[in-house]
mmCIF file with all atom_site columns, C-alpha atoms in Angstrom:
data_model
loop_
_atom_site.group_PDB
_atom_site.id
_atom_site.type_symbol
_atom_site.label_atom_id
_atom_site.label_alt_id
_atom_site.label_comp_id
_atom_site.label_asym_id
_atom_site.label_entity_id
_atom_site.label_seq_id
_atom_site.pdbx_PDB_ins_code
_atom_site.Cartn_x
_atom_site.Cartn_y
_atom_site.Cartn_z
_atom_site.occupancy
_atom_site.B_iso_or_equiv
_atom_site.pdbx_formal_charge
_atom_site.auth_seq_id
_atom_site.auth_comp_id
_atom_site.auth_asym_id
_atom_site.auth_atom_id
_atom_site.pdbx_PDB_model_num
ATOM 1   C CA . ASN Z 1 1   ? -23.799 -33.532 -4.450  1.00 0.00 ? 1   ASN Z CA 1
ATOM 2   C CA . LEU Z 1 2   ? -21.238 -30.688 -4.590  1.00 0.00 ? 2   LEU Z CA 1
ATOM 3   C CA . MET Z 1 3   ? -19.449 -32.369 -7.480  1.00 0.00 ? 3   MET Z CA 1
ATOM 4   C CA . ASN Z 1 4   ? -22.635 -32.150 -9.590  1.00 0.00 ? 4   ASN Z CA 1
ATOM 5   C CA . PHE Z 1 5   ? -23.168 -28.383 -9.160  1.00 0.00 ? 5   PHE Z CA 1
ATOM 6   C CA . LYS Z 1 6   ? -23.618 -26.659 -12.526 1.00 0.00 ? 6   LYS Z CA 1
ATOM 7   C CA . THR Z 1 7   ? -24.073 -23.116 -11.151 1.00 0.00 ? 7   THR Z CA 1
ATOM 8   C CA . PRO Z 1 8   ? -21.081 -21.210 -9.738  1.00 0.00 ? 8   PRO Z CA 1
ATOM 9   C CA . VAL Z 1 9   ? -20.958 -21.254 -5.938  1.00 0.00 ? 9   VAL Z CA 1
ATOM 10  C CA . LEU Z 1 10  ? -20.698 -17.781 -4.372  1.00 0.00 ? 10  LEU Z CA 1
ATOM 11  C CA . LEU Z 1 11  ? -18.546 -17.524 -1.258  1.00 0.00 ? 11  LEU Z CA 1
ATOM 12  C CA . PRO Z 1 12  ? -18.095 -14.516 1.031   1.00 0.00 ? 12  PRO Z CA 1
ATOM 13  C CA . ILE Z 1 13  ? -14.400 -13.552 1.302   1.00 0.00 ? 13  ILE Z CA 1
ATOM 14  C CA . ALA Z 1 14  ? -14.572 -10.193 3.089   1.00 0.00 ? 14  ALA Z CA 1
ATOM 15  C CA . SER Z 1 15  ? -16.629 -8.129  5.490   1.00 0.00 ? 15  SER Z CA 1
ATOM 16  C CA . GLU Z 1 16  ? -16.473 -4.593  6.765   1.00 0.00 ? 16  GLU Z CA 1
ATOM 17  C CA . THR Z 1 17  ? -14.865 -4.207  10.176  1.00 0.00 ? 17  THR Z CA 1
ATOM 18  C CA . GLY Z 1 18  ? -16.796 -2.480  12.939  1.00 0.00 ? 18  GLY Z CA 1
ATOM 19  C CA . ASN Z 1 19  ? -13.744 -0.435  13.946  1.00 0.00 ? 19  ASN Z CA 1
ATOM 20  C CA . THR Z 1 20  ? -14.358 3.283   14.455  1.00 0.00 ? 20  THR Z CA 1
ATOM 21  C CA . LEU Z 1 21  ? -10.842 4.548   15.251  1.00 0.00 ? 21  LEU Z CA 1
ATOM 22  C CA . GLU Z 1 22  ? -9.760  7.498   13.082  1.00 0.00 ? 22  GLU Z CA 1
ATOM 23  C CA . ILE Z 1 23  ? -6.386  9.236   12.888  1.00 0.00 ? 23  ILE Z CA 1
ATOM 24  C CA . PRO Z 1 24  ? -5.317  12.267  10.805  1.00 0.00 ? 24  PRO Z CA 1
ATOM 25  C CA . GLU Z 1 25  ? -5.409  11.486  7.073   1.00 0.00 ? 25  GLU Z CA 1
ATOM 26  C CA . GLN Z 1 26  ? -1.921  12.952  6.590   1.00 0.00 ? 26  GLN Z CA 1
ATOM 27  C CA . GLN Z 1 27  ? -0.576  10.329  9.007   1.00 0.00 ? 27  GLN Z CA 1
ATOM 28  C CA . ILE Z 1 28  ? -2.306  7.591   6.983   1.00 0.00 ? 28  ILE Z CA 1
ATOM 29  C CA . ASN Z 1 29  ? -0.811  9.040   3.785   1.00 0.00 ? 29  ASN Z CA 1
ATOM 30  C CA . LEU Z 1 30  ? 2.655   9.080   5.338   1.00 0.00 ? 30  LEU Z CA 1
ATOM 31  C CA . TYR Z 1 31  ? 2.416   5.420   6.359   1.00 0.00 ? 31  TYR Z CA 1
ATOM 32  C CA . ALA Z 1 32  ? 1.228   4.433   2.863   1.00 0.00 ? 32  ALA Z CA 1
ATOM 33  C CA . TRP Z 1 33  ? 4.025   6.374   1.120   1.00 0.00 ? 33  TRP Z CA 1
ATOM 34  C CA . LEU Z 1 34  ? 6.660   4.949   3.498   1.00 0.00 ? 34  LEU Z CA 1
ATOM 35  C CA . VAL Z 1 35  ? 5.575   1.331   2.985   1.00 0.00 ? 35  VAL Z CA 1
ATOM 36  C CA . SER Z 1 36  ? 5.215   1.674   -0.786  1.00 0.00 ? 36  SER Z CA 1
ATOM 37  C CA . GLU Z 1 37  ? 8.066   4.064   -1.684  1.00 0.00 ? 37  GLU Z CA 1
ATOM 38  C CA . GLY Z 1 38  ? 10.112  4.566   1.476   1.00 0.00 ? 38  GLY Z CA 1
ATOM 39  C CA . THR Z 1 39  ? 13.538  3.571   2.717   1.00 0.00 ? 39  THR Z CA 1
ATOM 40  C CA . PHE Z 1 40  ? 14.810  3.266   6.270   1.00 0.00 ? 40  PHE Z CA 1
ATOM 41  C CA . SER Z 1 41  ? 18.562  3.801   6.523   1.00 0.00 ? 41  SER Z CA 1
ATOM 42  C CA . GLU Z 1 42  ? 20.213  1.507   9.061   1.00 0.00 ? 42  GLU Z CA 1
ATOM 43  C CA . ASP Z 1 43  ? 23.466  3.418   9.478   1.00 0.00 ? 43  ASP Z CA 1
ATOM 44  C CA . ARG Z 1 44  ? 22.208  6.958   10.165  1.00 0.00 ? 44  ARG Z CA 1
ATOM 45  C CA . GLY Z 1 45  ? 18.553  6.263   10.893  1.00 0.00 ? 45  GLY Z CA 1
ATOM 46  C CA . ARG Z 1 46  ? 17.352  8.523   8.082   1.00 0.00 ? 46  ARG Z CA 1
ATOM 47  C CA . VAL Z 1 47  ? 14.008  7.979   6.382   1.00 0.00 ? 47  VAL Z CA 1
ATOM 48  C CA . ALA Z 1 48  ? 13.337  8.846   2.727   1.00 0.00 ? 48  ALA Z CA 1
ATOM 49  C CA . ILE Z 1 49  ? 10.533  8.533   0.196   1.00 0.00 ? 49  ILE Z CA 1
ATOM 50  C CA . TYR Z 1 50  ? 11.211  8.227   -3.542  1.00 0.00 ? 50  TYR Z CA 1
ATOM 51  C CA . GLN Z 1 51  ? 8.794   9.258   -6.288  1.00 0.00 ? 51  GLN Z CA 1
ATOM 52  C CA . SER Z 1 52  ? 9.177   9.638   -10.026 1.00 0.00 ? 52  SER Z CA 1
ATOM 53  C CA . GLU Z 1 53  ? 9.196   13.210  -11.252 1.00 0.00 ? 53  GLU Z CA 1
ATOM 54  C CA . THR Z 1 54  ? 6.756   12.048  -13.948 1.00 0.00 ? 54  THR Z CA 1
ATOM 55  C CA . ASN Z 1 55  ? 4.105   11.918  -11.173 1.00 0.00 ? 55  ASN Z CA 1
ATOM 56  C CA . PRO Z 1 56  ? 3.989   15.586  -10.068 1.00 0.00 ? 56  PRO Z CA 1
ATOM 57  C CA . ASN Z 1 57  ? 0.675   15.112  -8.222  1.00 0.00 ? 57  ASN Z CA 1
ATOM 58  C CA . ASN Z 1 58  ? 2.219   12.356  -6.106  1.00 0.00 ? 58  ASN Z CA 1
ATOM 59  C CA . CYS Z 1 59  ? 5.287   14.512  -5.401  1.00 0.00 ? 59  CYS Z CA 1
ATOM 60  C CA . ASN Z 1 60  ? 3.031   17.372  -4.319  1.00 0.00 ? 60  ASN Z CA 1
ATOM 61  C CA . GLU Z 1 61  ? 0.979   15.035  -2.135  1.00 0.00 ? 61  GLU Z CA 1
ATOM 62  C CA . ILE Z 1 62  ? 4.150   13.827  -0.388  1.00 0.00 ? 62  ILE Z CA 1
ATOM 63  C CA . ARG Z 1 63  ? 5.287   17.442  0.150   1.00 0.00 ? 63  ARG Z CA 1
ATOM 64  C CA . GLY Z 1 64  ? 1.893   18.441  1.515   1.00 0.00 ? 64  GLY Z CA 1
ATOM 65  C CA . CYS Z 1 65  ? 1.784   15.451  3.819   1.00 0.00 ? 65  CYS Z CA 1
ATOM 66  C CA . MET Z 1 66  ? 5.189   16.250  5.328   1.00 0.00 ? 66  MET Z CA 1
ATOM 67  C CA . GLN Z 1 67  ? 4.386   19.970  5.612   1.00 0.00 ? 67  GLN Z CA 1
ATOM 68  C CA . ASN Z 1 68  ? 1.126   19.260  7.449   1.00 0.00 ? 68  ASN Z CA 1
ATOM 69  C CA . LEU Z 1 69  ? 2.912   16.891  9.834   1.00 0.00 ? 69  LEU Z CA 1
ATOM 70  C CA . LYS Z 1 70  ? 5.572   19.600  10.398  1.00 0.00 ? 70  LYS Z CA 1
ATOM 71  C CA . PHE Z 1 71  ? 8.503   17.471  9.208   1.00 0.00 ? 71  PHE Z CA 1
ATOM 72  C CA . SER Z 1 72  ? 11.738  18.861  7.772   1.00 0.00 ? 72  SER Z CA 1
ATOM 73  C CA . TRP Z 1 73  ? 13.291  17.334  4.667   1.00 0.00 ? 73  TRP Z CA 1
ATOM 74  C CA . ASP Z 1 74  ? 15.429  18.008  1.644   1.00 0.00 ? 74  ASP Z CA 1
ATOM 75  C CA . GLU Z 1 75  ? 14.761  17.062  -1.967  1.00 0.00 ? 75  GLU Z CA 1
ATOM 76  C CA . THR Z 1 76  ? 17.236  15.677  -4.462  1.00 0.00 ? 76  THR Z CA 1
ATOM 77  C CA . LYS Z 1 77  ? 16.497  14.822  -8.094  1.00 0.00 ? 77  LYS Z CA 1
ATOM 78  C CA . ARG Z 1 78  ? 18.425  11.928  -9.558  1.00 0.00 ? 78  ARG Z CA 1
ATOM 79  C CA . VAL Z 1 79  ? 18.384  9.172   -12.139 1.00 0.00 ? 79  VAL Z CA 1
ATOM 80  C CA . HIS Z 1 80  ? 18.894  5.871   -10.375 1.00 0.00 ? 80  HIS Z CA 1
ATOM 81  C CA . GLY Z 1 81  ? 18.362  2.155   -10.959 1.00 0.00 ? 81  GLY Z CA 1
ATOM 82  C CA . PHE Z 1 82  ? 16.832  0.578   -14.041 1.00 0.00 ? 82  PHE Z CA 1
ATOM 83  C CA . SER Z 1 83  ? 14.688  3.583   -14.933 1.00 0.00 ? 83  SER Z CA 1
ATOM 84  C CA . GLN Z 1 84  ? 16.149  6.588   -16.691 1.00 0.00 ? 84  GLN Z CA 1
ATOM 85  C CA . MET Z 1 85  ? 13.305  8.778   -15.427 1.00 0.00 ? 85  MET Z CA 1
ATOM 86  C CA . PRO Z 1 86  ? 14.300  11.409  -12.864 1.00 0.00 ? 86  PRO Z CA 1
ATOM 87  C CA . THR Z 1 87  ? 13.286  10.539  -9.326  1.00 0.00 ? 87  THR Z CA 1
ATOM 88  C CA . VAL Z 1 88  ? 12.781  12.904  -6.402  1.00 0.00 ? 88  VAL Z CA 1
ATOM 89  C CA . ARG Z 1 89  ? 14.210  11.755  -3.093  1.00 0.00 ? 89  ARG Z CA 1
ATOM 90  C CA . PHE Z 1 90  ? 12.421  13.293  -0.117  1.00 0.00 ? 90  PHE Z CA 1
ATOM 91  C CA . ARG Z 1 91  ? 14.928  12.693  2.697   1.00 0.00 ? 91  ARG Z CA 1
ATOM 92  C CA . LEU Z 1 92  ? 13.800  13.655  6.167   1.00 0.00 ? 92  LEU Z CA 1
ATOM 93  C CA . ASN Z 1 93  ? 16.242  15.274  8.570   1.00 0.00 ? 93  ASN Z CA 1
ATOM 94  C CA . GLN Z 1 94  ? 17.452  13.405  11.656  1.00 0.00 ? 94  GLN Z CA 1
ATOM 95  C CA . GLU Z 1 95  ? 14.787  14.787  14.025  1.00 0.00 ? 95  GLU Z CA 1
ATOM 96  C CA . SER Z 1 96  ? 11.883  14.102  11.639  1.00 0.00 ? 96  SER Z CA 1
ATOM 97  C CA . SER Z 1 97  ? 13.277  10.629  10.899  1.00 0.00 ? 97  SER Z CA 1
ATOM 98  C CA . ARG Z 1 98  ? 13.459  9.914   14.631  1.00 0.00 ? 98  ARG Z CA 1
ATOM 99  C CA . LYS Z 1 99  ? 9.830   10.987  15.101  1.00 0.00 ? 99  LYS Z CA 1
ATOM 100 C CA . ILE Z 1 100 ? 8.652   8.753   12.254  1.00 0.00 ? 100 ILE Z CA 1
ATOM 101 C CA . ARG Z 1 101 ? 10.589  5.770   13.620  1.00 0.00 ? 101 ARG Z CA 1
ATOM 102 C CA . GLU Z 1 102 ? 8.531   6.017   16.817  1.00 0.00 ? 102 GLU Z CA 1
ATOM 103 C CA . SER Z 1 103 ? 5.559   4.590   14.887  1.00 0.00 ? 103 SER Z CA 1
ATOM 104 C CA . ILE Z 1 104 ? 7.020   2.836   11.804  1.00 0.00 ? 104 ILE Z CA 1
ATOM 105 C CA . ILE Z 1 105 ? 10.503  1.321   11.533  1.00 0.00 ? 105 ILE Z CA 1
ATOM 106 C CA . SER Z 1 106 ? 10.371  -0.708  8.320   1.00 0.00 ? 106 SER Z CA 1
ATOM 107 C CA . LYS Z 1 107 ? 8.516   -1.204  5.056   1.00 0.00 ? 107 LYS Z CA 1
ATOM 108 C CA . GLU Z 1 108 ? 5.685   -3.084  6.791   1.00 0.00 ? 108 GLU Z CA 1
ATOM 109 C CA . ILE Z 1 109 ? 2.214   -1.746  7.425   1.00 0.00 ? 109 ILE Z CA 1
ATOM 110 C CA . PRO Z 1 110 ? 1.907   -0.465  11.007  1.00 0.00 ? 110 PRO Z CA 1
ATOM 111 C CA . GLN Z 1 111 ? -0.530  -2.362  13.239  1.00 0.00 ? 111 GLN Z CA 1
ATOM 112 C CA . ILE Z 1 112 ? -2.645  0.746   13.834  1.00 0.00 ? 112 ILE Z CA 1
ATOM 113 C CA . ILE Z 1 113 ? -3.872  0.670   10.226  1.00 0.00 ? 113 ILE Z CA 1
ATOM 114 C CA . LYS Z 1 114 ? -5.803  -2.581  10.921  1.00 0.00 ? 114 LYS Z CA 1
ATOM 115 C CA . SER Z 1 115 ? -7.582  -0.843  13.815  1.00 0.00 ? 115 SER Z CA 1
ATOM 116 C CA . LEU Z 1 116 ? -8.923  2.023   11.695  1.00 0.00 ? 116 LEU Z CA 1
ATOM 117 C CA . SER Z 1 117 ? -12.437 2.504   10.354  1.00 0.00 ? 117 SER Z CA 1
ATOM 118 C CA . PRO Z 1 118 ? -13.200 0.923   6.956   1.00 0.00 ? 118 PRO Z CA 1
ATOM 119 C CA . LYS Z 1 119 ? -13.193 4.410   5.382   1.00 0.00 ? 119 LYS Z CA 1
ATOM 120 C CA . GLN Z 1 120 ? -9.661  5.099   6.628   1.00 0.00 ? 120 GLN Z CA 1
ATOM 121 C CA . ILE Z 1 121 ? -8.406  1.630   5.656   1.00 0.00 ? 121 ILE Z CA 1
ATOM 122 C CA . ARG Z 1 122 ? -9.662  2.338   2.123   1.00 0.00 ? 122 ARG Z CA 1
ATOM 123 C CA . HIS Z 1 123 ? -7.870  5.708   2.255   1.00 0.00 ? 123 HIS Z CA 1
ATOM 124 C CA . PHE Z 1 124 ? -4.610  3.923   3.179   1.00 0.00 ? 124 PHE Z CA 1
ATOM 125 C CA . LEU Z 1 125 ? -5.063  1.488   0.267   1.00 0.00 ? 125 LEU Z CA 1
ATOM 126 C CA . ASP Z 1 126 ? -5.870  4.313   -2.179  1.00 0.00 ? 126 ASP Z CA 1
ATOM 127 C CA . THR Z 1 127 ? -2.655  6.129   -1.222  1.00 0.00 ? 127 THR Z CA 1
ATOM 128 C CA . TYR Z 1 128 ? -0.583  2.923   -1.218  1.00 0.00 ? 128 TYR Z CA 1
ATOM 129 C CA . ILE Z 1 129 ? -1.788  2.164   -4.765  1.00 0.00 ? 129 ILE Z CA 1
ATOM 130 C CA . LYS Z 1 130 ? -0.283  5.465   -5.965  1.00 0.00 ? 130 LYS Z CA 1
ATOM 131 C CA . GLY Z 1 131 ? 3.137   4.111   -4.968  1.00 0.00 ? 131 GLY Z CA 1
ATOM 132 C CA . ASP Z 1 132 ? 3.090   0.358   -5.594  1.00 0.00 ? 132 ASP Z CA 1
ATOM 133 C CA . GLY Z 1 133 ? -0.092  -0.158  -7.543  1.00 0.00 ? 133 GLY Z CA 1
ATOM 134 C CA . HIS Z 1 134 ? -2.059  0.666   -10.629 1.00 0.00 ? 134 HIS Z CA 1
ATOM 135 C CA . LYS Z 1 135 ? -5.668  1.565   -11.427 1.00 0.00 ? 135 LYS Z CA 1
ATOM 136 C CA . GLU Z 1 136 ? -6.726  0.700   -14.951 1.00 0.00 ? 136 GLU Z CA 1
ATOM 137 C CA . GLU Z 1 137 ? -9.204  2.835   -16.897 1.00 0.00 ? 137 GLU Z CA 1
ATOM 138 C CA . LYS Z 1 138 ? -11.870 0.151   -16.627 1.00 0.00 ? 138 LYS Z CA 1
ATOM 139 C CA . GLY Z 1 139 ? -11.482 0.100   -12.842 1.00 0.00 ? 139 GLY Z CA 1
ATOM 140 C CA . ARG Z 1 140 ? -9.253  -2.920  -12.211 1.00 0.00 ? 140 ARG Z CA 1
ATOM 141 C CA . ILE Z 1 141 ? -6.898  -2.293  -9.295  1.00 0.00 ? 141 ILE Z CA 1
ATOM 142 C CA . ARG Z 1 142 ? -3.590  -4.079  -8.817  1.00 0.00 ? 142 ARG Z CA 1
ATOM 143 C CA . ILE Z 1 143 ? -0.929  -3.806  -6.117  1.00 0.00 ? 143 ILE Z CA 1
ATOM 144 C CA . TYR Z 1 144 ? 2.602   -5.154  -6.512  1.00 0.00 ? 144 TYR Z CA 1
ATOM 145 C CA . THR Z 1 145 ? 5.016   -6.274  -3.787  1.00 0.00 ? 145 THR Z CA 1
ATOM 146 C CA . LYS Z 1 146 ? 7.920   -8.676  -3.334  1.00 0.00 ? 146 LYS Z CA 1
ATOM 147 C CA . SER Z 1 147 ? 7.241   -8.925  0.397   1.00 0.00 ? 147 SER Z CA 1
ATOM 148 C CA . ASP Z 1 148 ? 5.221   -11.913 1.600   1.00 0.00 ? 148 ASP Z CA 1
ATOM 149 C CA . LYS Z 1 149 ? 4.370   -9.983  4.780   1.00 0.00 ? 149 LYS Z CA 1
ATOM 150 C CA . VAL Z 1 150 ? 3.088   -6.898  2.933   1.00 0.00 ? 150 VAL Z CA 1
ATOM 151 C CA . ARG Z 1 151 ? 1.122   -9.177  0.569   1.00 0.00 ? 151 ARG Z CA 1
ATOM 152 C CA . ASP Z 1 152 ? -0.621  -10.740 3.581   1.00 0.00 ? 152 ASP Z CA 1
ATOM 153 C CA . GLN Z 1 153 ? -1.137  -7.354  5.254   1.00 0.00 ? 153 GLN Z CA 1
ATOM 154 C CA . ILE Z 1 154 ? -2.702  -5.862  2.106   1.00 0.00 ? 154 ILE Z CA 1
ATOM 155 C CA . GLN Z 1 155 ? -5.053  -8.833  1.797   1.00 0.00 ? 155 GLN Z CA 1
ATOM 156 C CA . GLU Z 1 156 ? -6.037  -8.485  5.460   1.00 0.00 ? 156 GLU Z CA 1
ATOM 157 C CA . LEU Z 1 157 ? -6.753  -4.759  5.045   1.00 0.00 ? 157 LEU Z CA 1
ATOM 158 C CA . CYS Z 1 158 ? -8.832  -5.457  1.942   1.00 0.00 ? 158 CYS Z CA 1
ATOM 159 C CA . ALA Z 1 159 ? -10.899 -8.035  3.844   1.00 0.00 ? 159 ALA Z CA 1
ATOM 160 C CA . LEU Z 1 160 ? -11.464 -5.524  6.687   1.00 0.00 ? 160 LEU Z CA 1
ATOM 161 C CA . CYS Z 1 161 ? -12.922 -2.917  4.300   1.00 0.00 ? 161 CYS Z CA 1
ATOM 162 C CA . ASN Z 1 162 ? -15.103 -5.356  2.336   1.00 0.00 ? 162 ASN Z CA 1
ATOM 163 C CA . TYR Z 1 163 ? -12.830 -5.882  -0.681  1.00 0.00 ? 163 TYR Z CA 1
ATOM 164 C CA . GLY Z 1 164 ? -11.901 -9.286  -1.973  1.00 0.00 ? 164 GLY Z CA 1
ATOM 165 C CA . THR Z 1 165 ? -8.487  -10.132 -3.421  1.00 0.00 ? 165 THR Z CA 1
ATOM 166 C CA . THR Z 1 166 ? -6.707  -12.636 -5.585  1.00 0.00 ? 166 THR Z CA 1
ATOM 167 C CA . VAL Z 1 167 ? -2.933  -13.067 -5.724  1.00 0.00 ? 167 VAL Z CA 1
ATOM 168 C CA . LEU Z 1 168 ? -0.561  -14.233 -8.409  1.00 0.00 ? 168 LEU Z CA 1
ATOM 169 C CA . LYS Z 1 169 ? 3.150   -14.713 -7.746  1.00 0.00 ? 169 LYS Z CA 1
ATOM 170 C CA . ARG Z 1 170 ? 5.196   -14.061 -10.866 1.00 0.00 ? 170 ARG Z CA 1
ATOM 171 C CA . LYS Z 1 171 ? 8.448   -15.817 -11.769 1.00 0.00 ? 171 LYS Z CA 1
ATOM 172 C CA . ASN Z 1 172 ? 10.441  -12.735 -10.707 1.00 0.00 ? 172 ASN Z CA 1
ATOM 173 C CA . GLY Z 1 173 ? 9.056   -13.090 -7.161  1.00 0.00 ? 173 GLY Z CA 1
ATOM 174 C CA . VAL Z 1 174 ? 6.638   -10.150 -7.388  1.00 0.00 ? 174 VAL Z CA 1
ATOM 175 C CA . HIS Z 1 175 ? 3.141   -10.718 -6.007  1.00 0.00 ? 175 HIS Z CA 1
ATOM 176 C CA . THR Z 1 176 ? 0.314   -9.156  -8.005  1.00 0.00 ? 176 THR Z CA 1
ATOM 177 C CA . ILE Z 1 177 ? -2.663  -8.505  -5.743  1.00 0.00 ? 177 ILE Z CA 1
ATOM 178 C CA . ASN Z 1 178 ? -5.895  -7.929  -7.657  1.00 0.00 ? 178 ASN Z CA 1
ATOM 179 C CA . ILE Z 1 179 ? -8.445  -6.011  -5.610  1.00 0.00 ? 179 ILE Z CA 1
ATOM 180 C CA . ILE Z 1 180 ? -12.040 -7.061  -6.146  1.00 0.00 ? 180 ILE Z CA 1
ATOM 181 C CA . ARG Z 1 181 ? -14.383 -4.342  -4.923  1.00 0.00 ? 181 ARG Z CA 1
ATOM 182 C CA . ASN Z 1 182 ? -16.992 -6.747  -3.648  1.00 0.00 ? 182 ASN Z CA 1
ATOM 183 C CA . ASN Z 1 183 ? -16.971 -9.349  -0.935  1.00 0.00 ? 183 ASN Z CA 1
ATOM 184 C CA . LEU Z 1 184 ? -17.906 -12.446 -2.932  1.00 0.00 ? 184 LEU Z CA 1
ATOM 185 C CA . THR Z 1 185 ? -16.003 -14.784 -5.185  1.00 0.00 ? 185 THR Z CA 1
ATOM 186 C CA . SER Z 1 186 ? -17.393 -17.548 -7.326  1.00 0.00 ? 186 SER Z CA 1
ATOM 187 C CA . ILE Z 1 187 ? -16.147 -21.100 -7.529  1.00 0.00 ? 187 ILE Z CA 1
ATOM 188 C CA . THR Z 1 188 ? -16.831 -22.187 -11.096 1.00 0.00 ? 188 THR Z CA 1
ATOM 189 C CA . ASP Z 1 189 ? -15.287 -25.649 -10.967 1.00 0.00 ? 189 ASP Z CA 1
ATOM 190 C CA . ILE Z 1 190 ? -15.337 -28.100 -8.086  1.00 0.00 ? 190 ILE Z CA 1
ATOM 191 C CA . SER Z 1 191 ? -12.957 -30.947 -8.815  1.00 0.00 ? 191 SER Z CA 1
ATOM 192 C CA . PHE Z 1 192 ? -12.280 -32.182 -5.280  1.00 0.00 ? 192 PHE Z CA 1
ATOM 193 C CA . VAL Z 1 193 ? -14.271 -32.300 -2.044  1.00 0.00 ? 193 VAL Z CA 1
ATOM 194 C CA . PRO Z 1 194 ? -12.426 -33.588 1.035   1.00 0.00 ? 194 PRO Z CA 1
#
């Protein structure tokens, strides 16, 4: 009978977690900026965040985040990589880098983020999008990553805060995660039923 369905089938793909844990928003922001735009030096243990100078609000948000968390850092402007746009490198000093590495050591989302309330998970995603994502004028939200692990982690976080997702892997290896701000998806064509 499923093969004869003419109406799209709606399936739930997400639900809001019942978690109530909350941590300071500046800590959530820091984690999001580190995963999306951070680097973790292996040789000296230094941590840095990069942001284009063309995004002054993002640069100010990063500064404010580190000030509120009482970290010390230096800033260097440079043109680097494929883009000719100036980038600001926010490089934390050794002590601040050591403190950060107590809770995050690589460009993967820390486990604590999954344990947060739906409101704070959404806050993490909103900040992450500023680094490795894009919000279109009509509301479509996309996140980009080459990491299979981060792709899976982003999808898990979306499901925990009642967002659905779809993923497309491009030829260059970049995953495009489309965030659907509802918890249903429709199956419009059923061509096989096991």
